[in-house]
Coordinates of C-alpha atoms in Angstrom, one line a residue:
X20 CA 237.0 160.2 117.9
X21 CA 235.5 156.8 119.4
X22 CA 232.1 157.8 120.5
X23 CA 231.4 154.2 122.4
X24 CA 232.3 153.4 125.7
X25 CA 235.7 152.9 127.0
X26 CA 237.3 149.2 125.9
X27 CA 234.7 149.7 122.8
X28 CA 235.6 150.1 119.2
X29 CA 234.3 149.8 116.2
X30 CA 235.0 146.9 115.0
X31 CA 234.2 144.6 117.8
X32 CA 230.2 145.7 117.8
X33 CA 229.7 143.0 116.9
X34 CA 227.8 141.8 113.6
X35 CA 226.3 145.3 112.0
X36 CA 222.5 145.5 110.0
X37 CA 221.5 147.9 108.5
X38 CA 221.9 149.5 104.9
X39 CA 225.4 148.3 103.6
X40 CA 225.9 145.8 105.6
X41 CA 226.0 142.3 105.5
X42 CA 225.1 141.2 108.9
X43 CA 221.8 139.8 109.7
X44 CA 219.1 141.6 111.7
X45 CA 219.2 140.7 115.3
X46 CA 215.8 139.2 116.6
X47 CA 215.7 141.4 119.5
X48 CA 216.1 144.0 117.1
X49 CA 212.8 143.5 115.0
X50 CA 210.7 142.3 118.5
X51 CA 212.0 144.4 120.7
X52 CA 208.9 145.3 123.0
X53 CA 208.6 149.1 124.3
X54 CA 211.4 150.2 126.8
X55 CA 211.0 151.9 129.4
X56 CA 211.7 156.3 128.6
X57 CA 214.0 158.3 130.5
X58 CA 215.9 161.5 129.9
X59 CA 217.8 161.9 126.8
X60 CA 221.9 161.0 127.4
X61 CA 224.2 164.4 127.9
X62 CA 227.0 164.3 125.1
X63 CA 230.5 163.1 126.8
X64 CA 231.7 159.7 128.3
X65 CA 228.8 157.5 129.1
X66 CA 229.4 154.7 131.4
X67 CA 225.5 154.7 132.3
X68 CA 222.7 156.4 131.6
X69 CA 223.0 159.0 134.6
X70 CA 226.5 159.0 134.4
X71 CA 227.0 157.6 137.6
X72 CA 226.1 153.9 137.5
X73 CA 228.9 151.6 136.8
X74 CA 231.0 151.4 133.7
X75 CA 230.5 149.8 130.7
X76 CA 231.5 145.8 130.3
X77 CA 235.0 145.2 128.8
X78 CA 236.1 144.8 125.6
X79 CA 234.9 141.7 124.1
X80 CA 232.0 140.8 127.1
X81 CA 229.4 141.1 124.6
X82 CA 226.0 143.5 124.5
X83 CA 225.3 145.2 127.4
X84 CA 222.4 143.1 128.8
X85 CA 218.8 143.9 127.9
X86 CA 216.0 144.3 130.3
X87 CA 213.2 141.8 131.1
X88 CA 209.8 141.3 130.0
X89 CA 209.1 138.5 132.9
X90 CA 205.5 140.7 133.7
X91 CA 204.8 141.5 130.1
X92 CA 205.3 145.3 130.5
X93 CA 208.8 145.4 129.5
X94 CA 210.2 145.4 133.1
X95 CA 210.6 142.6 135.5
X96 CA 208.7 142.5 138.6
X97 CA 209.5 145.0 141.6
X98 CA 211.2 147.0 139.0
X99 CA 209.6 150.2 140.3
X100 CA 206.5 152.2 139.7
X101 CA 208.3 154.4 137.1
X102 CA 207.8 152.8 134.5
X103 CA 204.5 152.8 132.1
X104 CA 204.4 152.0 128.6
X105 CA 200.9 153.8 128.5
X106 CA 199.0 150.8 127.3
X107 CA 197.8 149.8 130.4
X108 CA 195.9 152.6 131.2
X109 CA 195.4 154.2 127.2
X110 CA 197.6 157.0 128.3
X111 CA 200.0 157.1 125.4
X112 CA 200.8 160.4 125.6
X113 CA 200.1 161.3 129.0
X114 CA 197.2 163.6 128.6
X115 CA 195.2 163.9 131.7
X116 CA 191.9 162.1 132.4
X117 CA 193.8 158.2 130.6
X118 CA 193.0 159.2 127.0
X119 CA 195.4 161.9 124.7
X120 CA 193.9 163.0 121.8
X121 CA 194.5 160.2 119.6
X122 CA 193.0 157.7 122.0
X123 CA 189.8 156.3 120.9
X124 CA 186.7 158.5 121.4
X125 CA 188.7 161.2 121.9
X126 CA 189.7 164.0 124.7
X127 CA 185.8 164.4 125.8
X128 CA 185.2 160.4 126.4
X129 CA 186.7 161.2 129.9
X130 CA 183.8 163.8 131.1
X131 CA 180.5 162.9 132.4
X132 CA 177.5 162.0 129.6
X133 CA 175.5 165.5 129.7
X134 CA 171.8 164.5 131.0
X135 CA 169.0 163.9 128.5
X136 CA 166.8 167.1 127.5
X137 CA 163.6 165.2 128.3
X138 CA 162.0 169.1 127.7
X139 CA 163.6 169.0 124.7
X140 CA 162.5 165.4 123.8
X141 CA 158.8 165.9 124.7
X142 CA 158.6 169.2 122.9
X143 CA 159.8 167.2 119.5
X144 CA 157.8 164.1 120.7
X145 CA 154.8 166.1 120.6
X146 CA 155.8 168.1 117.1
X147 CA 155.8 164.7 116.0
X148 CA 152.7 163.4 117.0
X149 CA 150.5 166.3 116.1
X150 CA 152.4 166.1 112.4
X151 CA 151.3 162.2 112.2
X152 CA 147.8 163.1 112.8
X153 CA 147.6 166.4 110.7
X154 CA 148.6 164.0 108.0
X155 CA 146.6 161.2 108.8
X156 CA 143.1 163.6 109.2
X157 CA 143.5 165.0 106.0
X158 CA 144.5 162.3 103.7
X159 CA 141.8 160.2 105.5
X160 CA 139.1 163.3 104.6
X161 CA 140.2 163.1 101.2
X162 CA 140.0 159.2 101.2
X163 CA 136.4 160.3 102.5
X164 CA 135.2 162.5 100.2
X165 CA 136.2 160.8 97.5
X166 CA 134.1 157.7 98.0
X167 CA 131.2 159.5 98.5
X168 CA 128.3 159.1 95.9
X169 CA 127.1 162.2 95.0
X170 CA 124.2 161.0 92.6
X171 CA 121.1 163.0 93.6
X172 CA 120.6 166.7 92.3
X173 CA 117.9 168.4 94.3
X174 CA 118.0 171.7 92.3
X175 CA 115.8 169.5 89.8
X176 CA 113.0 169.6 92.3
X177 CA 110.1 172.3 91.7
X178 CA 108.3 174.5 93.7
X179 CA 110.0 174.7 96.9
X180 CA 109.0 175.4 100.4
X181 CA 110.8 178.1 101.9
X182 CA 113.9 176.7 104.2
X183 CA 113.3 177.6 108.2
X184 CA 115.9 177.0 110.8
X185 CA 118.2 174.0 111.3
X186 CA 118.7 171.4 108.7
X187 CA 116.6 168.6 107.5
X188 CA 117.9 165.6 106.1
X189 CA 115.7 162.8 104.5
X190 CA 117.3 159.1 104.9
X191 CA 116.2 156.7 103.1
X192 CA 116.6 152.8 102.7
X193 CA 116.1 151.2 99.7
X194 CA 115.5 147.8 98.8
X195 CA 118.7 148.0 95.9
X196 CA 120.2 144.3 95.0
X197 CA 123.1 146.8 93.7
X198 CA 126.3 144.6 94.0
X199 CA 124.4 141.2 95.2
X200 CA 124.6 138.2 93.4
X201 CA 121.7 135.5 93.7
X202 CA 123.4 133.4 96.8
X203 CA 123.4 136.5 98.3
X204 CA 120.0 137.8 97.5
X205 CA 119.0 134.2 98.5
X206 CA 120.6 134.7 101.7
X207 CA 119.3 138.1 103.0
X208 CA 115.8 137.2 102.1
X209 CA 115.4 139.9 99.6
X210 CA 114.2 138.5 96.3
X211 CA 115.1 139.4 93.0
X212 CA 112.7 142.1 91.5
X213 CA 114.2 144.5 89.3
X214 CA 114.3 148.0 90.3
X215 CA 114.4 149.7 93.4
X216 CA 112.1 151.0 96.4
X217 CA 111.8 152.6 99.6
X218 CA 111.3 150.0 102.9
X219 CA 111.9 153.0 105.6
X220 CA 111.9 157.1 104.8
X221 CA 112.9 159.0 107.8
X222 CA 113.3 163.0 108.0
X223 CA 116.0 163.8 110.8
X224 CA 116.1 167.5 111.8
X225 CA 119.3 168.9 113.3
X226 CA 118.6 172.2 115.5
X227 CA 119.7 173.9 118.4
X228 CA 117.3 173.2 120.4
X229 CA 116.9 169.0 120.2
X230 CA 117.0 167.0 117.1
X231 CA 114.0 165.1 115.8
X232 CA 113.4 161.7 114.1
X233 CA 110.3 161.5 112.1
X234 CA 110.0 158.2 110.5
X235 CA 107.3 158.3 107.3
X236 CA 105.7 155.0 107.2
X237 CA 106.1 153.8 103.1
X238 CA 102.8 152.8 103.3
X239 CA 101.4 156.7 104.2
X240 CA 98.9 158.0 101.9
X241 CA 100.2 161.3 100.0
X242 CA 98.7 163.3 97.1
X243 CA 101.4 163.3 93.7
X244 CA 102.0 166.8 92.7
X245 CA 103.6 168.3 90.0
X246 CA 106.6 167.1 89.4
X247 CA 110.4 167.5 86.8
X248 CA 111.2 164.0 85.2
X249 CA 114.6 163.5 86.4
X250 CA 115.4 161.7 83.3
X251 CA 113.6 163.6 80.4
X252 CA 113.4 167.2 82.6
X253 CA 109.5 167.1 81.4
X254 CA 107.0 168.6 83.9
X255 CA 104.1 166.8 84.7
X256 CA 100.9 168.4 86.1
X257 CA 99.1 167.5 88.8
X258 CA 96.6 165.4 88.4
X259 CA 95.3 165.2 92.0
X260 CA 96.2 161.0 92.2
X261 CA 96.7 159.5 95.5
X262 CA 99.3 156.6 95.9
X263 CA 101.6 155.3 98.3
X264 CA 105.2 157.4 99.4
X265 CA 107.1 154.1 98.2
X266 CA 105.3 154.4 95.0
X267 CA 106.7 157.8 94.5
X268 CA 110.4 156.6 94.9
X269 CA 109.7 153.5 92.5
X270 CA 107.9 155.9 89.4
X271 CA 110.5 158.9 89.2
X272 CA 113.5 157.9 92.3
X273 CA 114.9 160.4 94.5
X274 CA 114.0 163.8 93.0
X275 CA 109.9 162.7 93.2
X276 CA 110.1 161.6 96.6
X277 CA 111.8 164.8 97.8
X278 CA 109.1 166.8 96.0
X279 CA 106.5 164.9 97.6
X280 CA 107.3 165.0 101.0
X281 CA 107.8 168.9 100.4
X282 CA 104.3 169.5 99.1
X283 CA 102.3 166.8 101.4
X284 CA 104.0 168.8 104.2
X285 CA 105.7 172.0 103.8
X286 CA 109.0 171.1 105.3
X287 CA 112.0 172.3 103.1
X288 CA 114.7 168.4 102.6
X289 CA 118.1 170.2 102.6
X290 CA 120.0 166.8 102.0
X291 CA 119.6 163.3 101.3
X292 CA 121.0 160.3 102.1
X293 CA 120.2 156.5 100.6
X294 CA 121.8 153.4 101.6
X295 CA 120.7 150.0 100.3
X296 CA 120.3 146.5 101.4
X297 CA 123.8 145.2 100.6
X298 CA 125.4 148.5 102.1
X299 CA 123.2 148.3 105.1
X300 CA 124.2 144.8 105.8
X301 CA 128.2 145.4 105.2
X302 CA 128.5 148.2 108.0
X303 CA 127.0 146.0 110.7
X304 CA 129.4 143.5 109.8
X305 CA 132.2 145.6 110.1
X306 CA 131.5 147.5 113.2
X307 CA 131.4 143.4 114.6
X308 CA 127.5 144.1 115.1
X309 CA 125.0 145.6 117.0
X310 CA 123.7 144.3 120.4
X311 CA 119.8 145.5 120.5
X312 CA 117.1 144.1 123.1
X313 CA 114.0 142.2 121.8
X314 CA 111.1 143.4 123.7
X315 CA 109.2 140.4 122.4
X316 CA 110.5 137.4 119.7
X317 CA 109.1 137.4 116.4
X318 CA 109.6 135.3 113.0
X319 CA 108.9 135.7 109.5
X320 CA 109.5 134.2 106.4
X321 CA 109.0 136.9 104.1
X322 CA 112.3 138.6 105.9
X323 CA 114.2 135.7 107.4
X324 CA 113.4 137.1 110.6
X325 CA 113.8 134.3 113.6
X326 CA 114.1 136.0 117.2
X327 CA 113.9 135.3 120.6
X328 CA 113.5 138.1 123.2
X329 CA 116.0 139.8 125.0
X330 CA 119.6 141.1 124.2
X331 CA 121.5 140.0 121.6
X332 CA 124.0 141.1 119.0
X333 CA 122.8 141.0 115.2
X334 CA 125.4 140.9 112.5
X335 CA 124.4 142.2 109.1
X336 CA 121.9 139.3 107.5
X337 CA 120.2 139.6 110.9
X338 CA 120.3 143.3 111.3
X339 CA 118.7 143.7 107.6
X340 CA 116.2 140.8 108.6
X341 CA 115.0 142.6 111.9
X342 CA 114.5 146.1 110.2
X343 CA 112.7 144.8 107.2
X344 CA 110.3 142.5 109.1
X345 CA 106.4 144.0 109.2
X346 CA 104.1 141.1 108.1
X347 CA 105.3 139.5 112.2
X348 CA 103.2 142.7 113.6
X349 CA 99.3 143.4 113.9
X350 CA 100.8 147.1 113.2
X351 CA 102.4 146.4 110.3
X352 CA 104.5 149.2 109.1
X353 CA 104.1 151.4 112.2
X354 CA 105.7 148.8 114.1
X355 CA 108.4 148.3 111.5
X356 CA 109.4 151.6 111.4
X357 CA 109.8 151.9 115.4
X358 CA 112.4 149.0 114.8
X359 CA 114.1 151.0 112.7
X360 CA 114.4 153.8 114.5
X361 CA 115.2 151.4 117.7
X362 CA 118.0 149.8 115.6
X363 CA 119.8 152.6 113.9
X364 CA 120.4 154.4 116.9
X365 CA 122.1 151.6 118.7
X366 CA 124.0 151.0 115.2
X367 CA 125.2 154.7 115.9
X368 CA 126.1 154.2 119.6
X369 CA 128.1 151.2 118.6
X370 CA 129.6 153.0 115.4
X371 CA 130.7 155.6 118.1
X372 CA 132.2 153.5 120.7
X373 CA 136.5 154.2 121.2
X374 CA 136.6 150.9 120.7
X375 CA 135.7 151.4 117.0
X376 CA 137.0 155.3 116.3
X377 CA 140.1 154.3 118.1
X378 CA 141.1 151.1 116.3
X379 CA 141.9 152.0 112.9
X380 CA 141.4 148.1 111.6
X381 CA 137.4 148.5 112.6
X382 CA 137.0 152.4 112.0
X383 CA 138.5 152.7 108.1
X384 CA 136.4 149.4 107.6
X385 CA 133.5 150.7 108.7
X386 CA 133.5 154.2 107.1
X387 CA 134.6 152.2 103.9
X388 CA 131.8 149.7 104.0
X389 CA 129.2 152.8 104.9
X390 CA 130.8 155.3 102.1
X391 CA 130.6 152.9 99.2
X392 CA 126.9 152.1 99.7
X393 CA 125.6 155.6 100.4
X394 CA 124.3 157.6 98.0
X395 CA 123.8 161.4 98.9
X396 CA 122.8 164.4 97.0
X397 CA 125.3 167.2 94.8
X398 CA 125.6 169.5 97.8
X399 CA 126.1 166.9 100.5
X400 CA 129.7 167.6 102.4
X401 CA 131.5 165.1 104.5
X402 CA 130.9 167.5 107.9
X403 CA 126.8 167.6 106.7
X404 CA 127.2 163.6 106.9
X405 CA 128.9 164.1 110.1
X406 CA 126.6 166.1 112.0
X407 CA 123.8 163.9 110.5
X408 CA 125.6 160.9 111.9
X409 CA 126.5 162.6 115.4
X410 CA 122.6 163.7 115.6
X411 CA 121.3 160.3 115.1
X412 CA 123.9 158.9 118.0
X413 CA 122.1 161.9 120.3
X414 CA 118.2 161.1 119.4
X415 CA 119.1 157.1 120.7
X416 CA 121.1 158.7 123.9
X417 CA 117.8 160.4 124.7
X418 CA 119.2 164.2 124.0
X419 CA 116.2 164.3 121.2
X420 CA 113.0 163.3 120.1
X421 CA 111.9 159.9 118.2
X422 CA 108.7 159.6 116.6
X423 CA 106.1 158.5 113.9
X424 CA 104.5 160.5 111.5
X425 CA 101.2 161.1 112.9
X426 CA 98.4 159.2 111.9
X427 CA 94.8 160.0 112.1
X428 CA 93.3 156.5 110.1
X429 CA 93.6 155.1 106.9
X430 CA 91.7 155.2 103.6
X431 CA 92.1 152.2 101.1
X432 CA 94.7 150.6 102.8
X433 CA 96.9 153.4 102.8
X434 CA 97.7 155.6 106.3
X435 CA 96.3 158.9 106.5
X436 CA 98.3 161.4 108.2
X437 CA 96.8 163.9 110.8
X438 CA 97.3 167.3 109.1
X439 CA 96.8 169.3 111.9
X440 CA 99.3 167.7 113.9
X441 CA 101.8 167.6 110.7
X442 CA 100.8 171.3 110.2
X443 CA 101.9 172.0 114.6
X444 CA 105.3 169.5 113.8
X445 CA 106.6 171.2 110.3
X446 CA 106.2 174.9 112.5
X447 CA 108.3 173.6 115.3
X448 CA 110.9 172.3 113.2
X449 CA 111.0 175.2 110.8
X450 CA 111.2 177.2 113.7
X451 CA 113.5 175.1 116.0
X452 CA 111.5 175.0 118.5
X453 CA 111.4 171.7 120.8
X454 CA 108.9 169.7 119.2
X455 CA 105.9 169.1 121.3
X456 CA 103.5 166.6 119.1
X457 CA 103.5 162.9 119.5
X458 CA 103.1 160.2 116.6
X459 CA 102.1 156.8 116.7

């Protein structure tokens, strides 16, 4: 049976393609576009696609003609709205919503973006944050702690008073040329003599009820006792001499000097802390210096020291200049060591300031340059050096007391302390009680 429309036949389709044959592919054949879908075509005499439309051309007219692609779509214009290829709109396979499920981003690109979890997002924010400092705190102790110098062994120190309440921590600064080469010893004004000794001893007690600063001029007269060579662990008796503090610190270091504040006053040293000229000078450079005000200006060539009055910020040769000068004052040492006092604490205000703890290119600076020149004794933990620290910032915002050892005259050149009044002090501080004597 002929299954092509009426006047059709087989042979007069024309030239064929296709596997066996020798006919050449048509080119609307391999371009053909898409064409427009409709319902499949029942089985039976075609003469159009519904059946209805008008018959078939004649034998011999040629292929029945193909539609238009005038508007690109496959259709010509006016054509009707029937007709979509589903590019235009991505719906190839009519799912709902212009994308089926092979469409790019898939079935769900359709529905509305959920809203952000900003709970969600803070909580994890937050987790985050608190993880970055956890980790930065304790790496940063470490760092710390392991710069520390733990040089000075106080159990070597004999005949100890008992402790009392609070803690007491002797600081002292030495004139060390430890690390400094000549232009720099030429610079700061420190000389070149071999050795080491004290230019300021203070005692700082920490209590509960107002911390002290008791500064012990070097020049105070004090009895040697009996004393454990740190180096050879000999004892050597008393033999009653009387000398200088300083001297003490320059015959036998640390370990002497701790045992002779302890038996000129009674007053139990539970750590100590040393930091020398070079070290001294490299924190106030790195916290960007100190702003102090000069009551009155002063020079001296023996320090370097060149001031006017008023405020001013010192960096580190200045600072080291302005704490060691004593030969600019008809006081001398006394007057020395109220500088001292008058500097450090604004050197702990500034140390203190956000704009140092908060910045981590001044604060790890800072605690670096301060760490590597400090020497401390065996027992001496990074909190101890914290709440020294954090004491000496509240004596210079007025929350404590600030004082001289004090004085009742002098004998030989040397200062003579007031035993009475060191006897009243050393109660009140083993006690914690607020400290009611005054020094010079």
């Amino acid at each position: 049976m002929n299954d092509w429309p009426e006047g059709w036949s087989d042979d007069n389709r024309g030239p064929r393609y296709g596997r066996g044959s020798a006919g050449a592919r048509p080119e609307s054949a391999r371009v053909m576009r898409q064409v427009r879908r409709g319902p499949a075509v029942p089985p039976g005499p075609r003469s159009g696609y519904d059946g209805s439309g008008p018959a078939a051309p004649p034998h011999g007219a040629g292929v029945p003609q193909q539609p238009s692609y005038v508007d690109g779509r496959g259709h010509e214009p006016g054509a009707g709205d029937g007709y979509d290829s589903g590019y235009n709109t991505g719906q190839v396979y009519g799912a709902p919503g212009g994308r089926g499920p092979g469409a790019p981003g898939g079935a769900s690109a359709g529905r509305p973006r959920p809203a952000p979890n900003w709970r969600r997002r803070i909580k994890w924010t937050a987790i985050t944050v608190a993880g970055v400092l956890v980790v930065t705190s304790v790496a940063t102790y470490f760092w710390a702690d392991s710069k520390l110098r733990r040089e000075v062994d106080l159990s070597k120190v004999i005949d100890r008073p008992e402790g009392g309440d609070g803690t007491n921590y002797l600081i002292v600064g030495s004139d060390s040329r430890e690390g400094m080469s000549k232009e720099d010893e030429k610079k700061l004004h420190t000389g070149g003599a071999e050795g080491k000794r004290t230019d300021s001893m203070m005692i700082l007690h920490v209590g509960d009820n107002g911390d002290t600063l008791i500064s012990l001029p070097r020049d105070s007269d004090v009895v040697v006792p009996s004393y454990q060579g740190s180096t050879s662990g000999k004892v050597f008796p008393a033999q009653g001499r009387h000398t200088k503090l300083n001297a003490t610190y320059a015959e036998d270091g640390p370990t002497l000097l701790v045992r002779t504040i302890e038996a000129n006053t009674g007053l139990r040293i539970d750590h100590y802390v040393e930091i020398g000229f070079q070290g001294f000078a490299s924190i106030v450079d790195a916290v960007g210096g100190v702003e102090i005000d000069i009551d009155k200006g002063f020079k001296d060539k023996w320090s370097g020291a060149d001031f006017e009055a008023g405020k001013q910020t010192l960096n580190g040769q200045e600072a080291l200049a302005f704490v060691r000068t004593r030969h600019a004052f008809a006081a001398s040492d006394l007057q020395r060591t109220k500088n001292q006092q008058k500097f450090l604490a604004a050197l702990a205000h500034q140390v203190a300031t956000p704009s140092t703890i908060l910045n981590p290119f001044k604060f790890y600076p800072t605690m670096g340059a301060g760490l590597d020149s400090l020497i401390v004794d065996k027992d001496m933990s990074l909190w101890d050096l914290a709440s020294m620290f954090w004491a000496m910032k509240g004596v210079s915002g007025g929350d404590g007391t600030s004082m001289n050892m004090p004085i009742s005259g002098s004998a030989g050149g040397n200062l003579v302390w007031d035993k009475a009044k060191v006897k009243t002090l050393v109660d009140e501080l083993n006690n914690d009680e607020k400290v009611t004597v005054s020094g010079n």
